[in-house]
mmCIF file of C-alpha atoms and ligand atoms in Angstrom:
data_model
loop_
_atom_site.group_PDB
_atom_site.id
_atom_site.type_symbol
_atom_site.label_atom_id
_atom_site.label_comp_id
_atom_site.label_asym_id
_atom_site.label_seq_id
_atom_site.Cartn_x
_atom_site.Cartn_y
_atom_site.Cartn_z
ATOM 1 C CA UNK N 1 67.229 106.337 79.250
ATOM 2 C CA UNK N 2 66.173 109.446 81.134
ATOM 3 C CA UNK N 3 69.425 109.702 83.037
ATOM 4 C CA UNK N 4 71.427 110.927 80.018
ATOM 5 C CA UNK N 5 69.141 113.900 79.380
ATOM 6 C CA UNK N 6 71.007 117.234 79.493
ATOM 7 C CA UNK N 7 74.302 115.617 80.393
ATOM 8 C CA UNK N 8 77.635 116.771 78.948
ATOM 9 C CA UNK N 9 79.431 113.675 77.757
ATOM 10 C CA UNK N 10 82.999 113.639 76.580
ATOM 11 C CA UNK N 11 83.604 110.635 74.314
ATOM 12 C CA UNK N 12 87.236 109.556 74.011
ATOM 13 C CA UNK N 13 87.992 107.510 70.906
ATOM 14 C CA UNK N 14 91.280 105.615 70.778
ATOM 15 C CA UNK N 15 92.990 103.711 67.979
ATOM 16 C CA UNK N 16 91.482 100.264 67.526
ATOM 17 C CA UNK N 17 89.482 98.796 64.671
ATOM 18 C CA UNK N 18 86.321 99.150 66.819
ATOM 19 C CA UNK N 19 86.718 102.954 66.476
ATOM 20 C CA UNK N 20 84.342 102.835 63.500
ATOM 21 C CA UNK N 21 81.586 101.933 65.989
ATOM 22 C CA UNK N 22 82.128 105.163 67.928
ATOM 23 C CA UNK N 23 79.972 106.935 65.310
ATOM 24 C CA UNK N 24 77.034 104.849 66.561
ATOM 25 C CA UNK N 25 77.924 105.656 70.173
ATOM 26 C CA UNK N 26 77.810 109.388 69.427
ATOM 27 C CA UNK N 27 74.376 108.917 67.841
ATOM 28 C CA UNK N 28 73.173 106.849 70.812
ATOM 29 C CA UNK N 29 74.324 109.448 73.354
ATOM 30 C CA UNK N 30 72.736 112.294 71.363
ATOM 31 C CA UNK N 31 69.487 110.359 70.999
ATOM 32 C CA UNK N 32 69.438 109.870 74.768
ATOM 33 C CA UNK N 33 69.559 113.666 75.233
ATOM 34 C CA UNK N 34 73.244 114.359 75.940
ATOM 35 C CA UNK N 35 75.561 116.986 74.500
ATOM 36 C CA UNK N 36 78.594 115.205 73.108
ATOM 37 C CA UNK N 37 82.150 116.377 72.519
ATOM 38 C CA UNK N 38 84.613 113.948 71.008
ATOM 39 C CA UNK N 39 88.328 113.721 71.741
ATOM 40 C CA UNK N 40 90.363 111.438 69.465
ATOM 41 C CA UNK N 41 93.863 110.108 69.908
ATOM 42 C CA UNK N 42 96.299 110.308 67.007
ATOM 43 C CA UNK N 43 95.860 106.664 66.044
ATOM 44 C CA UNK N 44 92.058 106.770 66.305
ATOM 45 C CA UNK N 45 92.118 109.165 63.341
ATOM 46 C CA UNK N 46 93.594 106.365 61.205
ATOM 47 C CA UNK N 47 90.380 104.414 61.698
ATOM 48 C CA UNK N 48 87.657 107.068 61.520
ATOM 49 C CA UNK N 49 87.818 110.729 60.534
ATOM 50 C CA UNK N 50 87.250 113.589 62.967
ATOM 51 C CA UNK N 51 84.882 115.047 60.366
ATOM 52 C CA UNK N 52 82.475 112.112 60.724
ATOM 53 C CA UNK N 53 82.332 112.484 64.513
ATOM 54 C CA UNK N 54 82.104 116.271 64.247
ATOM 55 C CA UNK N 55 79.106 115.999 61.929
ATOM 56 C CA UNK N 56 77.366 113.480 64.190
ATOM 57 C CA UNK N 57 78.119 115.238 67.498
ATOM 58 C CA UNK N 58 77.496 118.752 66.175
ATOM 59 C CA UNK N 59 80.648 119.930 67.952
ATOM 60 C CA UNK N 60 84.271 120.377 66.884
ATOM 61 C CA UNK N 61 86.374 117.286 67.553
ATOM 62 C CA UNK N 62 89.511 117.848 69.641
ATOM 63 C CA UNK N 63 92.701 115.981 68.834
ATOM 64 C CA UNK N 64 95.756 117.919 69.995
ATOM 65 C CA UNK N 65 97.098 118.888 73.372
ATOM 66 C CA UNK N 66 99.546 121.385 71.956
ATOM 67 C CA UNK N 67 97.326 123.103 69.391
ATOM 68 C CA UNK N 68 97.241 126.736 70.510
ATOM 69 C CA UNK N 69 94.078 127.518 68.546
ATOM 70 C CA UNK N 70 92.117 124.560 69.943
ATOM 71 C CA UNK N 71 93.395 125.235 73.470
ATOM 72 C CA UNK N 72 92.248 128.853 73.147
ATOM 73 C CA UNK N 73 88.748 127.710 72.076
ATOM 74 C CA UNK N 74 88.237 124.942 74.656
ATOM 75 C CA UNK N 75 91.441 123.662 76.234
ATOM 76 C CA UNK N 76 91.949 120.412 78.090
ATOM 77 C CA UNK N 77 91.051 121.882 81.483
ATOM 78 C CA UNK N 78 87.865 123.491 80.128
ATOM 79 C CA UNK N 79 86.892 120.196 78.505
ATOM 80 C CA UNK N 80 87.450 118.385 81.809
ATOM 81 C CA UNK N 81 85.314 120.993 83.589
ATOM 82 C CA UNK N 82 82.613 120.881 80.922
ATOM 83 C CA UNK N 83 82.091 117.117 81.103
ATOM 84 C CA UNK N 84 79.665 115.469 83.531
ATOM 85 C CA UNK N 85 81.166 112.110 82.621
ATOM 86 C CA UNK N 86 83.760 110.647 80.259
ATOM 87 C CA UNK N 87 83.262 107.550 78.129
ATOM 88 C CA UNK N 88 86.272 106.044 76.374
ATOM 89 C CA UNK N 89 85.171 103.667 73.622
ATOM 90 C CA UNK N 90 87.034 101.910 72.257
ATOM 91 C CA UNK N 91 89.690 101.870 74.980
ATOM 92 C CA UNK N 92 92.832 100.187 73.645
ATOM 93 C CA UNK N 93 95.376 98.286 75.761
ATOM 94 C CA UNK N 94 97.760 101.197 75.262
ATOM 95 C CA UNK N 95 95.262 103.803 76.496
ATOM 96 C CA UNK N 96 94.342 101.619 79.474
ATOM 97 C CA UNK N 97 98.030 101.286 80.403
ATOM 98 C CA UNK N 98 98.558 105.030 80.076
ATOM 99 C CA UNK N 99 95.482 105.904 82.136
ATOM 100 C CA UNK N 100 96.531 103.406 84.775
ATOM 101 C CA UNK N 101 99.941 105.033 85.158
ATOM 102 C CA UNK N 102 98.525 108.560 85.177
ATOM 103 C CA UNK N 103 100.234 109.734 81.957
ATOM 104 C CA UNK N 104 99.282 113.124 80.533
ATOM 105 C CA UNK N 105 101.129 113.117 77.233
ATOM 106 C CA UNK N 106 98.202 113.628 74.889
ATOM 107 C CA UNK N 107 94.877 115.434 74.988
ATOM 108 C CA UNK N 108 92.687 112.522 76.128
ATOM 109 C CA UNK N 109 95.006 111.356 78.920
ATOM 110 C CA UNK N 110 95.434 114.950 80.179
ATOM 111 C CA UNK N 111 91.671 115.484 80.278
ATOM 112 C CA UNK N 112 91.073 112.241 82.172
ATOM 113 C CA UNK N 113 93.734 113.212 84.687
ATOM 114 C CA UNK N 114 92.216 116.668 85.190
ATOM 115 C CA UNK N 115 88.678 115.257 85.459
ATOM 116 C CA UNK N 116 87.221 114.248 88.820
ATOM 117 C CA UNK N 117 83.870 112.775 87.796
ATOM 118 C CA UNK N 118 82.851 109.303 86.598
ATOM 119 C CA UNK N 119 84.765 107.651 83.744
ATOM 120 C CA UNK N 120 83.557 104.624 81.773
ATOM 121 C CA UNK N 121 85.798 102.403 79.640
ATOM 122 C CA UNK N 122 84.795 100.019 76.854
ATOM 123 C CA UNK N 123 87.961 97.993 76.197
ATOM 124 C CA UNK N 124 88.634 96.612 72.732
ATOM 125 C CA UNK N 125 91.717 94.611 71.835
ATOM 126 C CA UNK N 126 93.073 91.271 70.715
ATOM 127 C CA UNK N 127 92.200 88.466 73.143
ATOM 128 C CA UNK N 128 95.844 87.763 74.033
ATOM 129 C CA UNK N 129 96.450 91.427 74.818
ATOM 130 C CA UNK N 130 93.355 91.463 77.038
ATOM 131 C CA UNK N 131 94.429 88.298 78.875
ATOM 132 C CA UNK N 132 97.953 89.548 79.469
ATOM 133 C CA UNK N 133 98.764 90.043 83.147
ATOM 134 C CA UNK N 134 99.875 93.635 82.591
ATOM 135 C CA UNK N 135 96.550 94.618 81.025
ATOM 136 C CA UNK N 136 94.687 92.803 83.770
ATOM 137 C CA UNK N 137 96.608 94.582 86.506
ATOM 138 C CA UNK N 138 96.038 97.953 84.796
ATOM 139 C CA UNK N 139 92.315 97.196 84.621
ATOM 140 C CA UNK N 140 92.236 96.254 88.316
ATOM 141 C CA UNK N 141 94.055 99.451 89.185
ATOM 142 C CA UNK N 142 91.546 101.569 87.250
ATOM 143 C CA UNK N 143 88.579 99.744 88.770
ATOM 144 C CA UNK N 144 90.011 100.485 92.214
ATOM 145 C CA UNK N 145 90.066 104.127 91.191
ATOM 146 C CA UNK N 146 86.332 103.917 90.412
ATOM 147 C CA UNK N 147 86.551 103.693 86.637
ATOM 148 C CA UNK N 148 83.539 101.733 85.309
ATOM 149 C CA UNK N 149 84.220 98.924 82.906
ATOM 150 C CA UNK N 150 81.897 97.889 80.068
ATOM 151 C CA UNK N 151 82.896 94.557 78.586
ATOM 152 C CA UNK N 152 84.826 93.436 76.683
ATOM 153 C CA UNK N 153 82.633 90.828 75.018
ATOM 154 C CA UNK N 154 83.718 87.554 73.577
ATOM 155 C CA UNK N 155 83.522 86.238 70.021
ATOM 156 C CA UNK N 156 85.288 86.388 66.689
ATOM 157 C CA UNK N 157 87.728 89.280 66.415
ATOM 158 C CA UNK N 158 88.766 91.446 63.467
ATOM 159 C CA UNK N 159 92.171 89.724 63.540
ATOM 160 C CA UNK N 160 90.571 86.253 63.232
ATOM 161 C CA UNK N 161 91.169 85.190 66.889
ATOM 162 C CA UNK N 162 88.306 84.063 69.035
ATOM 163 C CA UNK N 163 88.028 85.115 72.703
ATOM 164 C CA UNK N 164 87.466 88.011 75.076
ATOM 165 C CA UNK N 165 88.397 91.433 73.747
ATOM 166 C CA UNK N 166 85.604 92.551 71.397
ATOM 167 C CA UNK N 167 84.117 95.911 72.185
ATOM 168 C CA UNK N 168 80.486 95.652 73.282
ATOM 169 C CA UNK N 169 77.853 96.883 70.845
ATOM 170 C CA UNK N 170 77.279 100.679 70.903
ATOM 171 C CA UNK N 171 73.711 100.358 72.220
ATOM 172 C CA UNK N 172 74.888 98.153 75.126
ATOM 173 C CA UNK N 173 77.687 100.590 75.972
ATOM 174 C CA UNK N 174 75.343 103.588 75.994
ATOM 175 C CA UNK N 175 72.879 101.762 78.208
ATOM 176 C CA UNK N 176 75.523 100.657 80.718
ATOM 177 C CA UNK N 177 77.063 104.144 80.732
ATOM 178 C CA UNK N 178 73.642 105.701 81.432
ATOM 179 C CA UNK N 179 73.439 103.711 84.659
ATOM 180 C CA UNK N 180 76.186 105.994 86.033
ATOM 181 C CA UNK N 181 73.466 108.612 86.372
ATOM 182 C CA UNK N 182 70.805 106.457 88.056
ATOM 183 C CA UNK N 183 69.026 108.129 90.944
ATOM 184 C CA UNK N 184 71.264 108.034 94.028
ATOM 185 C CA UNK N 185 70.355 107.358 97.658
ATOM 186 C CA UNK N 186 69.930 111.100 98.371
ATOM 187 C CA UNK N 187 68.189 112.115 95.142
ATOM 188 C CA UNK N 188 65.524 114.775 95.713
ATOM 189 C CA UNK N 189 67.144 115.621 99.045
ATOM 190 C CA UNK N 190 68.814 118.899 99.889
ATOM 191 C CA UNK N 191 71.865 118.948 102.124
ATOM 192 C CA UNK N 192 73.599 121.879 103.820
ATOM 193 C CA UNK N 193 77.210 121.314 104.886
ATOM 194 C CA UNK N 194 79.667 123.549 106.728
ATOM 195 C CA UNK N 195 83.391 122.927 106.354
ATOM 196 C CA UNK N 196 86.827 124.289 107.135
ATOM 197 C CA UNK N 197 87.904 126.661 109.897
ATOM 198 C CA UNK N 198 86.661 130.172 110.613
ATOM 199 C CA UNK N 199 89.002 133.138 111.009
ATOM 200 C CA UNK N 200 88.270 135.747 113.686
ATOM 201 C CA UNK N 201 90.117 139.008 112.976
ATOM 202 C CA UNK N 202 92.152 140.732 115.690
ATOM 203 C CA UNK N 203 93.361 143.561 113.464
ATOM 204 C CA UNK N 204 93.697 143.933 109.652
ATOM 205 C CA UNK N 205 96.585 141.438 109.485
ATOM 206 C CA UNK N 206 95.960 138.962 112.315
ATOM 207 C CA UNK N 207 93.284 136.455 113.200
ATOM 208 C CA UNK N 208 92.429 133.603 115.564
ATOM 209 C CA UNK N 209 91.565 130.311 113.927
ATOM 210 C CA UNK N 210 91.126 126.559 114.438
ATOM 211 C CA UNK N 211 93.016 123.718 112.801
ATOM 212 C CA UNK N 212 90.950 122.300 109.964
ATOM 213 C CA UNK N 213 91.857 121.393 106.376
ATOM 214 C CA UNK N 214 88.219 121.108 105.270
ATOM 215 C CA UNK N 215 88.986 117.722 103.666
ATOM 216 C CA UNK N 216 86.283 115.790 105.540
ATOM 217 C CA UNK N 217 83.565 118.379 104.818
ATOM 218 C CA UNK N 218 84.487 118.626 101.136
ATOM 219 C CA UNK N 219 84.566 114.820 100.826
ATOM 220 C CA UNK N 220 81.081 114.721 102.377
ATOM 221 C CA UNK N 221 79.845 117.401 99.962
ATOM 222 C CA UNK N 222 81.203 115.368 97.063
ATOM 223 C CA UNK N 223 79.686 112.115 98.348
ATOM 224 C CA UNK N 224 76.298 113.825 98.820
ATOM 225 C CA UNK N 225 76.446 115.248 95.268
ATOM 226 C CA UNK N 226 77.310 111.772 93.969
ATOM 227 C CA UNK N 227 74.334 110.364 95.889
ATOM 228 C CA UNK N 228 72.115 112.770 93.964
ATOM 229 C CA UNK N 229 71.547 115.453 96.627
ATOM 230 C CA UNK N 230 71.370 119.177 96.023
ATOM 231 C CA UNK N 231 74.258 120.381 98.110
ATOM 232 C CA UNK N 232 74.988 123.782 99.610
ATOM 233 C CA UNK N 233 78.517 124.019 101.008
ATOM 234 C CA UNK N 234 79.335 126.876 103.379
ATOM 235 C CA UNK N 235 83.081 126.943 103.804
ATOM 236 C CA UNK N 236 85.718 128.833 105.716
ATOM 237 C CA UNK N 237 89.110 129.484 104.066
ATOM 238 C CA UNK N 238 90.711 126.220 102.811
ATOM 239 C CA UNK N 239 92.876 125.147 99.893
ATOM 240 C CA UNK N 240 90.621 122.680 98.122
ATOM 241 C CA UNK N 241 88.340 122.912 95.142
ATOM 242 C CA UNK N 242 84.636 122.492 95.959
ATOM 243 C CA UNK N 243 82.660 119.907 93.939
ATOM 244 C CA UNK N 244 81.569 121.469 90.640
ATOM 245 C CA UNK N 245 77.872 120.885 91.096
ATOM 246 C CA UNK N 246 77.260 122.316 94.555
ATOM 247 C CA UNK N 247 76.076 125.722 95.667
ATOM 248 C CA UNK N 248 79.280 127.070 97.185
ATOM 249 C CA UNK N 249 79.334 129.882 99.743
ATOM 250 C CA UNK N 250 82.654 131.170 100.981
ATOM 251 C CA UNK N 251 82.865 132.776 104.442
ATOM 252 C CA UNK N 252 85.591 133.840 106.846
ATOM 253 C CA UNK N 253 84.222 134.479 110.324
ATOM 254 C CA UNK N 254 81.975 132.431 112.627
ATOM 255 C CA UNK N 255 79.373 135.184 112.361
ATOM 256 C CA UNK N 256 79.431 135.007 108.545
ATOM 257 C CA UNK N 257 79.108 131.222 108.730
ATOM 258 C CA UNK N 258 76.188 131.564 111.161
ATOM 259 C CA UNK N 259 74.462 134.083 108.848
ATOM 260 C CA UNK N 260 75.012 131.928 105.740
ATOM 261 C CA UNK N 261 73.671 128.813 107.500
ATOM 262 C CA UNK N 262 70.605 130.619 108.855
ATOM 263 C CA UNK N 263 69.933 132.014 105.406
ATOM 264 C CA UNK N 264 70.079 128.615 103.696
ATOM 265 C CA UNK N 265 68.874 126.121 106.283
ATOM 266 C CA UNK N 266 65.129 126.380 105.857
ATOM 267 C CA UNK N 267 63.690 123.581 103.750
ATOM 268 C CA UNK N 268 66.877 121.517 103.918
ATOM 269 C CA UNK N 269 66.547 117.784 104.599
ATOM 270 C CA UNK N 270 69.986 117.290 106.145
ATOM 271 C CA UNK N 271 72.450 119.577 107.946
ATOM 272 C CA UNK N 272 76.039 118.412 108.450
ATOM 273 C CA UNK N 273 78.282 120.615 110.594
ATOM 274 C CA UNK N 274 81.878 119.607 109.912
ATOM 275 C CA UNK N 275 83.289 123.129 110.258
ATOM 276 C CA UNK N 276 85.731 123.890 113.057
ATOM 277 C CA UNK N 277 83.903 127.041 114.100
ATOM 278 C CA UNK N 278 85.814 129.327 116.473
ATOM 279 C CA UNK N 279 84.126 129.212 119.877
ATOM 280 C CA UNK N 280 85.326 132.722 120.710
ATOM 281 C CA UNK N 281 86.177 135.832 118.702
ATOM 282 C CA UNK N 282 87.880 139.091 119.718
ATOM 283 C CA UNK N 283 85.388 141.544 121.228
ATOM 284 C CA UNK N 284 86.980 144.408 119.351
ATOM 285 C CA UNK N 285 88.693 144.343 115.960
ATOM 286 C CA UNK N 286 91.434 146.992 115.789
ATOM 287 C CA UNK N 287 91.131 149.247 112.723
ATOM 288 C CA UNK N 288 94.897 149.338 112.196
ATOM 289 C CA UNK N 289 97.714 146.889 112.879
ATOM 290 C CA UNK N 290 98.573 146.513 116.560
ATOM 291 C CA UNK N 291 102.179 147.768 116.871
ATOM 292 C CA UNK N 292 104.951 146.189 118.874
ATOM 293 C CA UNK N 293 106.295 149.473 120.305
ATOM 294 C CA UNK N 294 108.075 148.060 123.385
ATOM 295 C CA UNK N 295 105.624 149.529 125.896
ATOM 296 C CA UNK N 296 103.584 146.305 126.328
ATOM 297 C CA UNK N 297 105.240 143.107 127.476
ATOM 298 C CA UNK N 298 101.981 141.255 127.230
ATOM 299 C CA UNK N 299 98.861 141.699 125.227
ATOM 300 C CA UNK N 300 95.419 140.832 126.561
ATOM 301 C CA UNK N 301 92.831 139.898 124.018
ATOM 302 C CA UNK N 302 89.238 140.045 125.180
ATOM 303 C CA UNK N 303 87.076 137.425 123.503
ATOM 304 C CA UNK N 304 83.332 136.883 123.347
ATOM 305 C CA UNK N 305 81.604 133.576 122.852
ATOM 306 C CA UNK N 306 80.228 132.857 119.381
ATOM 307 C CA UNK N 307 76.799 131.401 118.785
ATOM 308 C CA UNK N 308 76.719 127.632 118.367
ATOM 309 C CA UNK N 309 75.520 127.158 114.792
ATOM 310 C CA UNK N 310 74.804 123.452 115.176
ATOM 311 C CA UNK N 311 72.738 123.943 118.328
ATOM 312 C CA UNK N 312 70.793 126.805 116.721
ATOM 313 C CA UNK N 313 69.949 124.560 113.746
ATOM 314 C CA UNK N 314 68.812 121.683 115.952
ATOM 315 C CA UNK N 315 66.698 124.063 118.094
ATOM 316 C CA UNK N 316 64.724 125.105 115.031
ATOM 317 C CA UNK N 317 61.119 123.942 114.877
ATOM 318 C CA UNK N 318 61.329 122.737 111.262
ATOM 319 C CA UNK N 319 64.769 121.240 111.770
ATOM 320 C CA UNK N 320 66.505 119.021 109.242
ATOM 321 C CA UNK N 321 68.235 115.732 110.128
ATOM 322 C CA UNK N 322 71.147 117.206 112.095
ATOM 323 C CA UNK N 323 74.663 115.756 112.020
ATOM 324 C CA UNK N 324 77.556 117.078 114.096
ATOM 325 C CA UNK N 325 81.218 116.216 114.498
ATOM 326 C CA UNK N 326 83.060 115.715 117.737
ATOM 327 C CA UNK N 327 86.800 116.164 117.325
ATOM 328 C CA UNK N 328 88.160 115.030 120.696
ATOM 329 C CA UNK N 329 91.559 114.351 122.203
ATOM 330 C CA UNK N 330 90.347 112.301 125.190
ATOM 331 C CA UNK N 331 87.303 110.285 126.285
ATOM 332 C CA UNK N 332 86.194 110.289 122.660
ATOM 333 C CA UNK N 333 82.958 108.315 122.853
ATOM 334 C CA UNK N 334 81.850 109.703 126.223
ATOM 335 C CA UNK N 335 82.342 113.303 125.118
ATOM 336 C CA UNK N 336 80.712 112.643 121.753
ATOM 337 C CA UNK N 337 77.644 111.126 123.429
ATOM 338 C CA UNK N 338 77.382 114.153 125.727
ATOM 339 C CA UNK N 339 77.487 116.433 122.702
ATOM 340 C CA UNK N 340 74.834 114.359 120.908
ATOM 341 C CA UNK N 341 72.490 114.982 123.824
ATOM 342 C CA UNK N 342 73.411 118.578 124.582
ATOM 343 C CA UNK N 343 73.143 119.733 121.005
ATOM 344 C CA UNK N 344 70.086 117.509 120.355
ATOM 345 C CA UNK N 345 71.649 115.888 117.309
ATOM 346 C CA UNK N 346 70.352 112.994 115.239
ATOM 347 C CA UNK N 347 73.875 111.742 114.596
ATOM 348 C CA UNK N 348 77.319 112.614 115.876
ATOM 349 C CA UNK N 349 80.561 111.551 114.225
ATOM 350 C CA UNK N 350 83.309 111.020 116.773
ATOM 351 C CA UNK N 351 86.835 111.656 115.570
ATOM 352 C CA UNK N 352 89.969 111.084 117.686
ATOM 353 C CA UNK N 353 92.221 114.012 116.732
ATOM 354 C CA UNK N 354 94.991 113.059 119.168
ATOM 355 C CA UNK N 355 96.046 110.399 116.618
ATOM 356 C CA UNK N 356 98.126 112.336 114.039
ATOM 357 C CA UNK N 357 97.539 109.796 111.246
ATOM 358 C CA UNK N 358 93.802 110.483 111.199
ATOM 359 C CA UNK N 359 91.793 113.668 111.466
ATOM 360 C CA UNK N 360 92.948 117.249 110.789
ATOM 361 C CA UNK N 361 95.196 117.508 107.725
ATOM 362 C CA UNK N 362 95.545 113.786 106.993
ATOM 363 C CA UNK N 363 94.040 111.942 104.012
ATOM 364 C CA UNK N 364 92.590 109.222 106.225
ATOM 365 C CA UNK N 365 90.117 109.051 109.035
ATOM 366 C CA UNK N 366 88.575 106.566 111.445
ATOM 367 C CA UNK N 367 85.297 107.569 113.045
ATOM 368 C CA UNK N 368 82.452 106.257 115.143
ATOM 369 C CA UNK N 369 78.891 107.127 114.190
ATOM 370 C CA UNK N 370 76.704 107.559 117.274
ATOM 371 C CA UNK N 371 72.946 107.989 117.421
ATOM 372 C CA UNK N 372 70.582 107.524 120.349
ATOM 373 C CA UNK N 373 70.234 103.855 119.513
ATOM 374 C CA UNK N 374 73.347 102.878 117.567
ATOM 375 C CA UNK N 375 77.123 103.006 117.572
ATOM 376 C CA UNK N 376 78.932 102.118 114.344
ATOM 377 C CA UNK N 377 82.716 102.120 113.954
ATOM 378 C CA UNK N 378 83.979 102.970 110.456
ATOM 379 C CA UNK N 379 87.474 101.480 110.216
ATOM 380 C CA UNK N 380 90.396 103.574 109.040
ATOM 381 C CA UNK N 381 90.015 104.502 105.390
ATOM 382 C CA UNK N 382 90.392 107.472 103.017
ATOM 383 C CA UNK N 383 88.244 110.477 103.901
ATOM 384 C CA UNK N 384 86.469 109.942 100.553
ATOM 385 C CA UNK N 385 85.436 106.386 101.465
ATOM 386 C CA UNK N 386 84.459 107.403 104.997
ATOM 387 C CA UNK N 387 82.331 110.207 103.499
ATOM 388 C CA UNK N 388 80.540 107.746 101.212
ATOM 389 C CA UNK N 389 79.725 105.484 104.160
ATOM 390 C CA UNK N 390 78.485 108.411 106.267
ATOM 391 C CA UNK N 391 76.211 109.504 103.403
ATOM 392 C CA UNK N 392 74.951 105.918 103.083
ATOM 393 C CA UNK N 393 74.236 105.833 106.821
ATOM 394 C CA UNK N 394 72.382 109.169 106.674
ATOM 395 C CA UNK N 395 70.272 108.053 103.712
ATOM 396 C CA UNK N 396 69.196 104.936 105.632
ATOM 397 C CA UNK N 397 68.094 106.946 108.682
HETATM 398 O O1 C5P T 1 81.197 121.645 120.997
HETATM 399 P P1 C5P T 1 82.066 121.499 119.826
HETATM 400 O O2 C5P T 1 82.502 122.799 119.233
HETATM 401 O O3 C5P T 1 83.218 120.564 120.006
HETATM 402 O O4 C5P T 1 81.104 120.788 118.740
HETATM 403 C C1 C5P T 1 81.539 120.437 117.477
HETATM 404 C C2 C5P T 1 80.396 120.458 116.516
HETATM 405 O O5 C5P T 1 79.662 121.679 116.662
HETATM 406 C C3 C5P T 1 80.862 120.464 115.080
HETATM 407 O O6 C5P T 1 79.921 119.764 114.318
HETATM 408 C C4 C5P T 1 80.917 121.950 114.734
HETATM 409 O O7 C5P T 1 80.770 122.163 113.342
HETATM 410 C C5 C5P T 1 79.746 122.494 115.515
HETATM 411 N N1 C5P T 1 79.871 123.907 115.977
HETATM 412 C C6 C5P T 1 79.025 124.868 115.478
HETATM 413 N N2 C5P T 1 79.102 126.166 115.942
HETATM 414 C C7 C5P T 1 80.013 126.508 116.880
HETATM 415 C C8 C5P T 1 80.887 125.536 117.402
HETATM 416 C C9 C5P T 1 80.792 124.229 116.920
HETATM 417 O O8 C5P T 1 78.197 124.567 114.621
HETATM 418 N N3 C5P T 1 80.077 127.760 117.271
#
């Protein structure tokens, strides 16, 4: 089970009779090479003591959201940041319902809400509770949100009933959970991505910029990390958190972005230019704020053309697989194809930004992937899903 080596696993234990088996899960995860921290709900502590799980995990067990001392040591946000993945075993019907509705009224639910990596659930409950429509719809909801489900198994239950609802055996759960870390389609590949706008200063308080939220570039960085790539993300100023496990470089101007890309591009397997780089920047940056003193009715700003980062990358002799974006307002496919040729790209992603519901600041996108030999339309979907499909496409080419 090589994939669990050196992973930080947060094990959530909730209050069902199967909680006694969580001791074996901690041992299994540790044996597979992971560091384990346990978070228990209030009712879980009626079934197994925190001391047992502390001794087996070698780490303090966390139980309270509102314990100032525990929060000061490693609070819920730190725990969410620490974890590479969360496993909740057993997961009771109550916990499943609370996770499904996004509650954050205890430590475990708050951590899961603050966590943006993979989460596995091993349900355990009475067969009638499992079969109930409400549980089933909660489970469907969580699966749609990319939670992984392990079991439940079927057989005789602690309450005497027979049916689906038994928690799987600890060894099975650990093995299924390990598959979350199987080598992805871009493992052993290195990917350099640019994202966001650039800002070209006019004076100390003003700048020229492009519209770009950075959402598409960040979603691509996340999808590439999930596919196992080593990702370097060079980003202009945006308001989103970069994926935890990427090499993040923050820049402001087109020149800084150019320098950062040139510094990091050698040896990369893939380059994806999603950034809305300013094509021009002011020739001269004023040292102090330009004053409105009434003597000038108009202001002329002289601009110089910036270097095309994408073109420079694709002109390199040892070039990576080069992907560009074409954000167009008219003749989308024709203009994108022109750009593919002119910038000598391997792939261009055409994006109609005249449609307000896709592109720029929206959560969704609809794009066409164009290469020299192919044209693939990716129907409207969340930027996250589109990013996954783009990464899949790149890994197959
Ligand atoms: O020609 P246009 O700017 O529309 O091309 C868009 C593509 O080129 C995007 O992938 C963008 O990131 C990239 N680009 C660049 N450097 C520039 C301008 C655009 O890398 N100076």
